[in-house]
Amino acid sequence: MSERDQGAYYTFKILRSDASEPADEPHFQSYRVRVIPGLTVLAVLLRIRDEIDGTLAFRSSCRSAVCGSCAMVINGKIDLACRTQAGAFESRTIILEPLPNLQIIKDLVVDMTPFWNMYEKVKPYLIRNTSDEGKEISQTEEERGRIDQYVNCILCACCYGACPVLSRDPDYLGPAALAKLQRFALDSRDERPRSFLDEIDSDKGVWGCDTVLRCIDACPKNVRPTDSIVGLRKSLLKHRLFKRNGKSAKW
Ligand code: SF4
């Protein structure tokens, strides 16, 4: 076996804490693991938990960047542990921390409740007024293409953790919820009343965004939530104009 294939020992410094043990101060705990080519950060975490320390807590499921469970901060950058190669870093010390903007339950596991609450607020499902029970609602390729970018969202909350607005205002809807709203607003099959735009016409909605694009940098699926916010702002301005002229807005 070549020297490269044998890998090298890395130190993983993991921020540990336990909300059920408030007397325990958050602290970094180090683990030495041999990293061979192809080993992901998630694979390292599984090895630590299975072979070194069974008390380490983190979330994971699909191991292939589909479920969005293993979002965390890896050497200062928010990403999914399952798609991050442990050996890709120049430094042989890798620091792992939980997602920001969410309360820690234990170690790398955060409470996703605020994220899901915001998601629910935008009614993330098709709303139809037309009665079409049992019928297929077809779309053209062009219509489907309009929502491609947003359909890719895996609800990992990387963007939520990266958002500077949420770090100072937990009532802000946030990038993932707004991207999801735009996904349905652009969907040719959706018939939600345009009054939904009034509900995001505030600094808790589309006007809260600082447009510093951190959500775009953090998103592992190229959803580009800021694009959705800019798109919703344009729709909202059009909606206001039509309302002022006594007409209902056309999408
Ligand atoms: Fe994750 Fe991107 Fe969806 Fe945000 S927009 S939840 S970063 S996939």
PDB file of C-alpha atoms in Angstrom, residues 74-214:
ATOM      1  CA  ILE A  74     -16.224  22.469   9.525  1.00  0.00           C
ATOM      2  CA  ASN A  75     -13.047  24.495   9.996  1.00  0.00           C
ATOM      3  CA  GLY A  76     -15.132  27.674  10.051  1.00  0.00           C
ATOM      4  CA  LYS A  77     -17.238  26.862   6.967  1.00  0.00           C
ATOM      5  CA  ILE A  78     -20.800  25.603   7.097  1.00  0.00           C
ATOM      6  CA  ASP A  79     -21.274  22.439   5.063  1.00  0.00           C
ATOM      7  CA  LEU A  80     -22.563  18.885   5.137  1.00  0.00           C
ATOM      8  CA  ALA A  81     -20.167  16.484   6.863  1.00  0.00           C
ATOM      9  CA  CYS A  82     -21.061  13.730   4.374  1.00  0.00           C
ATOM     10  CA  ARG A  83     -19.808  15.657   1.362  1.00  0.00           C
ATOM     11  CA  THR A  84     -16.665  17.067   2.944  1.00  0.00           C
ATOM     12  CA  GLN A  85     -13.452  15.110   2.433  1.00  0.00           C
ATOM     13  CA  ALA A  86     -11.524  15.036   5.691  1.00  0.00           C
ATOM     14  CA  GLY A  87      -8.207  14.862   3.846  1.00  0.00           C
ATOM     15  CA  ALA A  88      -8.918  17.915   1.714  1.00  0.00           C
ATOM     16  CA  PHE A  89      -7.735  20.371   4.376  1.00  0.00           C
ATOM     17  CA  GLU A  90      -4.159  21.635   4.471  1.00  0.00           C
ATOM     18  CA  SER A  91      -4.167  21.578   8.247  1.00  0.00           C
ATOM     19  CA  ARG A  92      -4.249  18.244  10.025  1.00  0.00           C
ATOM     20  CA  THR A  93      -6.412  19.753  12.731  1.00  0.00           C
ATOM     21  CA  ILE A  94     -10.102  19.919  11.863  1.00  0.00           C
ATOM     22  CA  ILE A  95     -12.507  21.847  14.084  1.00  0.00           C
ATOM     23  CA  LEU A  96     -16.149  20.795  14.149  1.00  0.00           C
ATOM     24  CA  GLU A  97     -18.889  22.954  15.666  1.00  0.00           C
ATOM     25  CA  PRO A  98     -22.699  22.853  15.608  1.00  0.00           C
ATOM     26  CA  LEU A  99     -24.759  25.022  13.239  1.00  0.00           C
ATOM     27  CA  PRO A 100     -25.058  28.638  14.458  1.00  0.00           C
ATOM     28  CA  ASN A 101     -28.406  30.383  15.041  1.00  0.00           C
ATOM     29  CA  LEU A 102     -29.996  27.288  16.615  1.00  0.00           C
ATOM     30  CA  GLN A 103     -29.886  26.112  20.231  1.00  0.00           C
ATOM     31  CA  ILE A 104     -27.568  23.207  20.924  1.00  0.00           C
ATOM     32  CA  ILE A 105     -29.193  20.073  22.287  1.00  0.00           C
ATOM     33  CA  LYS A 106     -25.988  18.058  22.560  1.00  0.00           C
ATOM     34  CA  ASP A 107     -22.599  18.341  20.851  1.00  0.00           C
ATOM     35  CA  LEU A 108     -23.307  18.745  17.105  1.00  0.00           C
ATOM     36  CA  VAL A 109     -27.075  18.256  17.412  1.00  0.00           C
ATOM     37  CA  VAL A 110     -29.115  21.466  17.312  1.00  0.00           C
ATOM     38  CA  ASP A 111     -32.794  22.122  17.905  1.00  0.00           C
ATOM     39  CA  MET A 112     -34.285  22.626  14.413  1.00  0.00           C
ATOM     40  CA  THR A 113     -37.691  23.786  15.724  1.00  0.00           C
ATOM     41  CA  PRO A 114     -37.265  27.500  14.786  1.00  0.00           C
ATOM     42  CA  PHE A 115     -36.164  26.484  11.285  1.00  0.00           C
ATOM     43  CA  TRP A 116     -39.246  24.269  10.802  1.00  0.00           C
ATOM     44  CA  ASN A 117     -41.532  26.938  12.293  1.00  0.00           C
ATOM     45  CA  MET A 118     -40.387  29.433   9.654  1.00  0.00           C
ATOM     46  CA  TYR A 119     -40.724  26.810   6.951  1.00  0.00           C
ATOM     47  CA  GLU A 120     -44.331  26.093   7.935  1.00  0.00           C
ATOM     48  CA  LYS A 121     -45.200  29.788   7.932  1.00  0.00           C
ATOM     49  CA  VAL A 122     -44.772  30.079   4.143  1.00  0.00           C
ATOM     50  CA  LYS A 123     -47.220  27.202   3.438  1.00  0.00           C
ATOM     51  CA  PRO A 124     -44.677  25.051   1.583  1.00  0.00           C
ATOM     52  CA  TYR A 125     -47.096  23.090  -0.580  1.00  0.00           C
ATOM     53  CA  LEU A 126     -49.147  23.567  -3.752  1.00  0.00           C
ATOM     54  CA  ILE A 127     -52.284  25.637  -3.184  1.00  0.00           C
ATOM     55  CA  ARG A 128     -55.026  25.097  -5.764  1.00  0.00           C
ATOM     56  CA  ASN A 129     -58.375  26.811  -6.201  1.00  0.00           C
ATOM     57  CA  THR A 130     -59.280  24.888  -9.320  1.00  0.00           C
ATOM     58  CA  SER A 131     -61.037  21.595  -8.710  1.00  0.00           C
ATOM     59  CA  ASP A 132     -58.874  18.976 -10.408  1.00  0.00           C
ATOM     60  CA  GLU A 133     -59.192  15.927  -8.217  1.00  0.00           C
ATOM     61  CA  GLY A 134     -57.678  12.877  -9.884  1.00  0.00           C
ATOM     62  CA  LYS A 135     -56.366  14.867 -12.851  1.00  0.00           C
ATOM     63  CA  GLU A 136     -52.747  15.344 -13.769  1.00  0.00           C
ATOM     64  CA  ILE A 137     -51.613  18.976 -13.706  1.00  0.00           C
ATOM     65  CA  SER A 138     -48.956  19.087 -16.382  1.00  0.00           C
ATOM     66  CA  GLN A 139     -46.174  21.612 -16.830  1.00  0.00           C
ATOM     67  CA  THR A 140     -44.108  22.572 -19.833  1.00  0.00           C
ATOM     68  CA  GLU A 141     -40.347  22.145 -19.660  1.00  0.00           C
ATOM     69  CA  GLU A 142     -39.997  25.902 -19.448  1.00  0.00           C
ATOM     70  CA  GLU A 143     -42.410  26.073 -16.495  1.00  0.00           C
ATOM     71  CA  ARG A 144     -40.545  23.298 -14.698  1.00  0.00           C
ATOM     72  CA  GLY A 145     -37.242  25.008 -15.444  1.00  0.00           C
ATOM     73  CA  ARG A 146     -38.356  28.082 -13.500  1.00  0.00           C
ATOM     74  CA  ILE A 147     -38.420  26.125 -10.249  1.00  0.00           C
ATOM     75  CA  ASP A 148     -35.479  23.750 -10.841  1.00  0.00           C
ATOM     76  CA  GLN A 149     -33.093  25.721  -8.666  1.00  0.00           C
ATOM     77  CA  TYR A 150     -35.474  25.767  -5.699  1.00  0.00           C
ATOM     78  CA  VAL A 151     -36.655  22.172  -5.950  1.00  0.00           C
ATOM     79  CA  ASN A 152     -33.099  21.114  -5.117  1.00  0.00           C
ATOM     80  CA  CYS A 153     -33.401  22.351  -1.528  1.00  0.00           C
ATOM     81  CA  ILE A 154     -32.842  19.520   0.969  1.00  0.00           C
ATOM     82  CA  LEU A 155     -33.785  21.582   4.055  1.00  0.00           C
ATOM     83  CA  CYS A 156     -30.373  21.171   5.630  1.00  0.00           C
ATOM     84  CA  ALA A 157     -30.446  24.624   7.302  1.00  0.00           C
ATOM     85  CA  CYS A 158     -26.890  25.475   6.214  1.00  0.00           C
ATOM     86  CA  CYS A 159     -28.236  28.810   4.954  1.00  0.00           C
ATOM     87  CA  TYR A 160     -30.145  29.355   8.202  1.00  0.00           C
ATOM     88  CA  GLY A 161     -26.940  28.861  10.186  1.00  0.00           C
ATOM     89  CA  ALA A 162     -24.989  31.203   7.904  1.00  0.00           C
ATOM     90  CA  CYS A 163     -27.535  34.038   7.915  1.00  0.00           C
ATOM     91  CA  PRO A 164     -26.285  37.138   9.798  1.00  0.00           C
ATOM     92  CA  VAL A 165     -29.825  38.518  10.051  1.00  0.00           C
ATOM     93  CA  LEU A 166     -31.040  35.472  11.983  1.00  0.00           C
ATOM     94  CA  SER A 167     -28.162  35.853  14.401  1.00  0.00           C
ATOM     95  CA  ARG A 168     -29.659  39.165  15.550  1.00  0.00           C
ATOM     96  CA  ASP A 169     -33.365  38.606  14.757  1.00  0.00           C
ATOM     97  CA  PRO A 170     -34.778  35.109  15.305  1.00  0.00           C
ATOM     98  CA  ASP A 171     -38.169  36.293  13.986  1.00  0.00           C
ATOM     99  CA  TYR A 172     -36.786  36.806  10.475  1.00  0.00           C
ATOM    100  CA  LEU A 173     -38.238  34.206   8.082  1.00  0.00           C
ATOM    101  CA  GLY A 174     -34.800  33.283   6.827  1.00  0.00           C
ATOM    102  CA  PRO A 175     -33.318  32.189   3.497  1.00  0.00           C
ATOM    103  CA  ALA A 176     -34.653  28.628   3.320  1.00  0.00           C
ATOM    104  CA  ALA A 177     -38.284  29.566   3.998  1.00  0.00           C
ATOM    105  CA  LEU A 178     -38.160  32.440   1.506  1.00  0.00           C
ATOM    106  CA  ALA A 179     -36.543  30.204  -1.132  1.00  0.00           C
ATOM    107  CA  LYS A 180     -39.316  27.669  -0.563  1.00  0.00           C
ATOM    108  CA  LEU A 181     -41.976  30.366  -0.889  1.00  0.00           C
ATOM    109  CA  GLN A 182     -40.485  31.479  -4.201  1.00  0.00           C
ATOM    110  CA  ARG A 183     -40.401  27.843  -5.315  1.00  0.00           C
ATOM    111  CA  PHE A 184     -44.201  27.659  -4.990  1.00  0.00           C
ATOM    112  CA  ALA A 185     -44.858  31.225  -6.132  1.00  0.00           C
ATOM    113  CA  LEU A 186     -43.053  30.454  -9.408  1.00  0.00           C
ATOM    114  CA  ASP A 187     -44.784  27.099  -9.852  1.00  0.00           C
ATOM    115  CA  SER A 188     -47.274  27.280 -12.742  1.00  0.00           C
ATOM    116  CA  ARG A 189     -49.616  24.925 -10.848  1.00  0.00           C
ATOM    117  CA  ASP A 190     -49.795  27.011  -7.681  1.00  0.00           C
ATOM    118  CA  GLU A 191     -52.785  29.317  -7.282  1.00  0.00           C
ATOM    119  CA  ARG A 192     -52.161  30.958  -3.910  1.00  0.00           C
ATOM    120  CA  PRO A 193     -53.724  34.412  -3.618  1.00  0.00           C
ATOM    121  CA  ARG A 194     -51.213  37.178  -4.293  1.00  0.00           C
ATOM    122  CA  SER A 195     -51.989  38.540  -0.826  1.00  0.00           C
ATOM    123  CA  PHE A 196     -49.256  36.161   0.413  1.00  0.00           C
ATOM    124  CA  LEU A 197     -46.877  38.926  -0.664  1.00  0.00           C
ATOM    125  CA  ASP A 198     -48.369  41.271   1.949  1.00  0.00           C
ATOM    126  CA  GLU A 199     -47.353  38.754   4.615  1.00  0.00           C
ATOM    127  CA  ILE A 200     -43.664  39.057   3.725  1.00  0.00           C
ATOM    128  CA  ASP A 201     -43.710  42.845   3.249  1.00  0.00           C
ATOM    129  CA  SER A 202     -41.675  43.653   6.374  1.00  0.00           C
ATOM    130  CA  ASP A 203     -38.209  43.379   7.877  1.00  0.00           C
ATOM    131  CA  LYS A 204     -39.225  39.937   9.164  1.00  0.00           C
ATOM    132  CA  GLY A 205     -39.814  38.981   5.545  1.00  0.00           C
ATOM    133  CA  VAL A 206     -38.091  39.982   2.315  1.00  0.00           C
ATOM    134  CA  TRP A 207     -36.869  43.379   3.513  1.00  0.00           C
ATOM    135  CA  GLY A 208     -34.901  41.865   6.397  1.00  0.00           C
ATOM    136  CA  CYS A 209     -32.245  40.338   4.141  1.00  0.00           C
ATOM    137  CA  ASP A 210     -28.823  42.053   4.204  1.00  0.00           C
ATOM    138  CA  THR A 211     -28.015  40.552   0.756  1.00  0.00           C
ATOM    139  CA  VAL A 212     -24.517  39.628   1.876  1.00  0.00           C
ATOM    140  CA  LEU A 213     -24.936  36.271   0.087  1.00  0.00           C
ATOM    141  CA  ARG A 214     -23.691  34.084   2.940  1.00  0.00           C
TER     142      ARG A 214
END
